[in-house]
PDB file of C-alpha atoms in Angstrom:
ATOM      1  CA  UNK A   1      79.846  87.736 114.765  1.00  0.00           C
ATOM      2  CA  UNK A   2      79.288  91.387 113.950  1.00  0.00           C
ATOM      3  CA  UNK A   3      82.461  94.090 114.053  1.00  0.00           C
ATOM      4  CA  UNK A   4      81.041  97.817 115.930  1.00  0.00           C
ATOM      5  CA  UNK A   5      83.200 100.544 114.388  1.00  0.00           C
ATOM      6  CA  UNK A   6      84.138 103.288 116.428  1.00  0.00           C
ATOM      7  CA  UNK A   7      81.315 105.517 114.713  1.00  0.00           C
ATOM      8  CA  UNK A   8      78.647 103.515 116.330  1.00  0.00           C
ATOM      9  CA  UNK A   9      81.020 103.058 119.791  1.00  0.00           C
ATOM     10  CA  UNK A  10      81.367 106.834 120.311  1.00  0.00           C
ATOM     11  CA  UNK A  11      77.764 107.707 119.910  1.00  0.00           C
ATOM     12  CA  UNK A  12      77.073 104.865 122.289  1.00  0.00           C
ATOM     13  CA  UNK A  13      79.465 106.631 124.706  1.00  0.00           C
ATOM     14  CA  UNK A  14      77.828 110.148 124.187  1.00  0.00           C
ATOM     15  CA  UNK A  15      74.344 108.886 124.915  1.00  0.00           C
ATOM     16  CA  UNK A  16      72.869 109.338 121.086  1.00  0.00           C
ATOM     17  CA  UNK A  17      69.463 107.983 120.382  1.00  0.00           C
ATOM     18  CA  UNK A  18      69.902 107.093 117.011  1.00  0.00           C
ATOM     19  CA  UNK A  19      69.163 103.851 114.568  1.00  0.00           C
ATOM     20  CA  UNK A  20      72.746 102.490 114.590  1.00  0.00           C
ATOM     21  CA  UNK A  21      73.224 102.964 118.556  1.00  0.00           C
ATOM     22  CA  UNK A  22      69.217 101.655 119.366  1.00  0.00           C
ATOM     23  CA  UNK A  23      70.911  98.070 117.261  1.00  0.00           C
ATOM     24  CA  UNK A  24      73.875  98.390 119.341  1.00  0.00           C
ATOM     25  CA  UNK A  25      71.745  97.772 122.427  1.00  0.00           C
ATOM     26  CA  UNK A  26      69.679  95.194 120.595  1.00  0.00           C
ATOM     27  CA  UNK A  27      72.776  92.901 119.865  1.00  0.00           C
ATOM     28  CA  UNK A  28      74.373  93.438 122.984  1.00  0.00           C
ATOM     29  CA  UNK A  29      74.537  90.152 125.066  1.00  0.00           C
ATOM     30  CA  UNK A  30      72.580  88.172 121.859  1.00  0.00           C
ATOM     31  CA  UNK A  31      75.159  88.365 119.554  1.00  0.00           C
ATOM     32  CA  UNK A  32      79.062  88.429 119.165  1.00  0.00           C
ATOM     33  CA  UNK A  33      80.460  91.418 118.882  1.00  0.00           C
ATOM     34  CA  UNK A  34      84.449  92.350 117.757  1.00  0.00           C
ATOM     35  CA  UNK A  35      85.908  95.582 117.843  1.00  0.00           C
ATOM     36  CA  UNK A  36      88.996  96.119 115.699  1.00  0.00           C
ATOM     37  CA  UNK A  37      92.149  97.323 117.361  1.00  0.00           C
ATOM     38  CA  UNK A  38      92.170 100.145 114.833  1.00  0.00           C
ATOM     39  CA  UNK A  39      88.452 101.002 116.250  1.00  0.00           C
ATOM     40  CA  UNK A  40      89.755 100.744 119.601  1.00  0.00           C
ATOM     41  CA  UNK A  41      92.396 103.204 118.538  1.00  0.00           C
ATOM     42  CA  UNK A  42      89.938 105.652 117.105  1.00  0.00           C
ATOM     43  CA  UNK A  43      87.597 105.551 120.271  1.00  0.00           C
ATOM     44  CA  UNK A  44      90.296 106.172 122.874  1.00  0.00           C
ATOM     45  CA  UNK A  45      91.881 108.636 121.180  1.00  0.00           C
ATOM     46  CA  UNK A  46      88.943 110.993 121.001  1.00  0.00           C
ATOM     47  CA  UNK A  47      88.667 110.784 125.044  1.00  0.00           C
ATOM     48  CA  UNK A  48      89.396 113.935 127.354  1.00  0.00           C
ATOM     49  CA  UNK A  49      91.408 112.421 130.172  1.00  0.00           C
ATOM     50  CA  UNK A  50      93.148 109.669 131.099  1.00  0.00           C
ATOM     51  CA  UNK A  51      91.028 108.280 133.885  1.00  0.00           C
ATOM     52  CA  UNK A  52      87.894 108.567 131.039  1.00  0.00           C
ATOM     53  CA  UNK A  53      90.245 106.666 128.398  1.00  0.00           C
ATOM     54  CA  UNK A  54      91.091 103.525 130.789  1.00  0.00           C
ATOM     55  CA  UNK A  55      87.369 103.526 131.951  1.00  0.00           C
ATOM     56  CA  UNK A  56      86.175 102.987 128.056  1.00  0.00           C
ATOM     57  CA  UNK A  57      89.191 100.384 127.623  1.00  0.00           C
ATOM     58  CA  UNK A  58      88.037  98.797 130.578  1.00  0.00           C
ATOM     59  CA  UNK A  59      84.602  98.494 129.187  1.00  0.00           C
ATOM     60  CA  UNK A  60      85.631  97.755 125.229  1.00  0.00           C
ATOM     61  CA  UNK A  61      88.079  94.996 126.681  1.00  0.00           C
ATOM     62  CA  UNK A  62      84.871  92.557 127.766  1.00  0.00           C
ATOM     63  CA  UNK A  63      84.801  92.188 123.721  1.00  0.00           C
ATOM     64  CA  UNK A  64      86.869  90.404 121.568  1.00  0.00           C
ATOM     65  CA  UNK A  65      89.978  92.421 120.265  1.00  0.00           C
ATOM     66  CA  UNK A  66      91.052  91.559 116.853  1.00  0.00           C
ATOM     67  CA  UNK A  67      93.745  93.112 115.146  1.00  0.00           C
ATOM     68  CA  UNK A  68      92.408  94.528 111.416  1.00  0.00           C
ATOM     69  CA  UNK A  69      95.982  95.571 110.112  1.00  0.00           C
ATOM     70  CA  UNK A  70      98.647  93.647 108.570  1.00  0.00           C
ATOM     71  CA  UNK A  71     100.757  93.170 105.757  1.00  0.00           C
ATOM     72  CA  UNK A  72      98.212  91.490 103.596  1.00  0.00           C
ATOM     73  CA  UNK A  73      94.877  93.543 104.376  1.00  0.00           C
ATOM     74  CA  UNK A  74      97.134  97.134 103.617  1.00  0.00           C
ATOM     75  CA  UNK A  75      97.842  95.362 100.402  1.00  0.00           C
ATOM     76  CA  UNK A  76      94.155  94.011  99.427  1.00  0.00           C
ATOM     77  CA  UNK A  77      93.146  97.536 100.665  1.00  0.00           C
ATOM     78  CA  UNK A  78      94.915  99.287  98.223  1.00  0.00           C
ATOM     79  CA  UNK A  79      93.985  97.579  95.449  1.00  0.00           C
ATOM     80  CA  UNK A  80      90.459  98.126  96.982  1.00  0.00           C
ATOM     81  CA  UNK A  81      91.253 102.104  96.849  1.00  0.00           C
ATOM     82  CA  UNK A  82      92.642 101.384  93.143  1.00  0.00           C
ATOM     83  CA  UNK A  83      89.449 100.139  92.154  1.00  0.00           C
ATOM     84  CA  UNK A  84      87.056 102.370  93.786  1.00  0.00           C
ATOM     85  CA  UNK A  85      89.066 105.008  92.153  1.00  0.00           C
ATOM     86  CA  UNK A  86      88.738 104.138  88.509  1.00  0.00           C
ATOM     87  CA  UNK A  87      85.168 104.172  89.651  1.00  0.00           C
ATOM     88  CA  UNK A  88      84.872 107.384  90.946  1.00  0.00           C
ATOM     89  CA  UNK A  89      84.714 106.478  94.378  1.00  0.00           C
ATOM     90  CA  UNK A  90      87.371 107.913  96.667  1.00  0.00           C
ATOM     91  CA  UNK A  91      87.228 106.731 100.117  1.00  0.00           C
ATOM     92  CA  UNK A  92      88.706 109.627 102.961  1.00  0.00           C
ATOM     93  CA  UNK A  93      90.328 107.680 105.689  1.00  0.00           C
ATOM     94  CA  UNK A  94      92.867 104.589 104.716  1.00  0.00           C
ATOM     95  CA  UNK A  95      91.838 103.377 108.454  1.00  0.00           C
ATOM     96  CA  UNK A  96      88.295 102.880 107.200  1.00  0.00           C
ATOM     97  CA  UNK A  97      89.639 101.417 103.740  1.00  0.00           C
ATOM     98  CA  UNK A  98      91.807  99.105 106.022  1.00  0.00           C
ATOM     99  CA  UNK A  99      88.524  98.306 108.669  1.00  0.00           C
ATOM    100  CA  UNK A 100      85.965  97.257 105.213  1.00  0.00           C
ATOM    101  CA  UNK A 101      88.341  95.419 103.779  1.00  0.00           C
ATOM    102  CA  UNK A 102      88.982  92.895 106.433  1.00  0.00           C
ATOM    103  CA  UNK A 103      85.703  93.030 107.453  1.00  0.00           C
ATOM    104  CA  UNK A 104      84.579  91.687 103.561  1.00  0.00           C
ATOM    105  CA  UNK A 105      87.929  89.357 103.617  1.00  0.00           C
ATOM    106  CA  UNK A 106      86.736  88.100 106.768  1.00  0.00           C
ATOM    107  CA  UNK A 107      82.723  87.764 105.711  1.00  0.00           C
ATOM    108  CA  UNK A 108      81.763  89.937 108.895  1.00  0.00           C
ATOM    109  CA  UNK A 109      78.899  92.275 108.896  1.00  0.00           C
ATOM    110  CA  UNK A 110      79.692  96.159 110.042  1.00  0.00           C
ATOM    111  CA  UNK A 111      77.592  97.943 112.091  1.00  0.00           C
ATOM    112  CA  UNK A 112      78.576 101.528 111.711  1.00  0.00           C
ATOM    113  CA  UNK A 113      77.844 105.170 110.614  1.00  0.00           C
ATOM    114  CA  UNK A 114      80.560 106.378 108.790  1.00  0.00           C
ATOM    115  CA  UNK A 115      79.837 107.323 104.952  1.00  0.00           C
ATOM    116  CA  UNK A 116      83.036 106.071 103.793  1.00  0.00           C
ATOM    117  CA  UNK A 117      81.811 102.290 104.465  1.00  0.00           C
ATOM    118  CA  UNK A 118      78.561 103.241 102.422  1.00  0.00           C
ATOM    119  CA  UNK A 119      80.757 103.916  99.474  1.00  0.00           C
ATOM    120  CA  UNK A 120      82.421 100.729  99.825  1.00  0.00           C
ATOM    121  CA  UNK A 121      79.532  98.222 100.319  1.00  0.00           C
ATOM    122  CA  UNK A 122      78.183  98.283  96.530  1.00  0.00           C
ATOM    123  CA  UNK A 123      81.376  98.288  95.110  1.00  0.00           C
ATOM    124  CA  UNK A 124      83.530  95.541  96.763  1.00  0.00           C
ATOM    125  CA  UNK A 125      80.742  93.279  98.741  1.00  0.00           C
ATOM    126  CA  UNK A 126      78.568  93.545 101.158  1.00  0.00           C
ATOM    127  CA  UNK A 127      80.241  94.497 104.605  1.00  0.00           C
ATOM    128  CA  UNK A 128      77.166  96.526 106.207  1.00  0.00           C
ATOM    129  CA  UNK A 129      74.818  95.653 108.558  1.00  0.00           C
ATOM    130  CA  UNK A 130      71.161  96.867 107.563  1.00  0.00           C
ATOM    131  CA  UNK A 131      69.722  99.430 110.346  1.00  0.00           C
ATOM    132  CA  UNK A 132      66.420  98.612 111.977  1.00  0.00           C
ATOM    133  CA  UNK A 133      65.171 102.381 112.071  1.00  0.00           C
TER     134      UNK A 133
END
């Protein structure tokens, strides 16, 4: 099982030829994939119109939706942000703080390419995927 976050799903979407998108298409159909209903979020809400937003749903929906937020992960993700902060390490968006967490509660791999997840990885456990170049 491997969680996409909406980094890798929207330069999918625009066409990219890039590292993280090229794995994308490799695991496609060979492996499970998840997308986070906060990723969902994030993709969707970055879409023009209406008809363009149900057409991505449509497509996101053949994976499995699971939902990333909850009492428990907001708390084990602040006292992830705690932490990274007495080391120096100050992570931008709470959604991504919320998205690594579960992902290393849960032992599932992230593809992505978001920095923020980067910062996280050697401080708090492994959650990335490694990038075939």
């Amino acid at each position: 099982m491997i969680a996409v976050d909406s980094s890798v799903w929207i330069d999918f979407l625009n066409g990219r030829n890039a590292p993280h998108v090229r794995q994308l298409r490799e695991i496609l159909g060979t492996r499970e994939i998840i997308i986070g209903d906060l990723m969902l979020g994030e993709v969707l809400q970055g879409l023009a119109t209406e008809r363009t937003a149900h057409q991505v749903e449509s497509l996101l929906r053949r994976f499995e939706i699971v939902s990333m937020a909850g009492a428990a992960i907001a708390i084990l993700a602040a006292c992830n942000f705690r932490s990274l902060r007495r080391r120096g390490v100050t992570i931008r968006k709470t959604i991504d703080l919320l998205i690594g967490t579960w992902c290393i509660e849960h032992h599932v791999p992230l593809l992505h390419n978001d920095g923020d997840f980067q910062y996280m990885a050697p401080h708090l456990g492994r959650i990335e995927l490694p990038i075939s170049a």
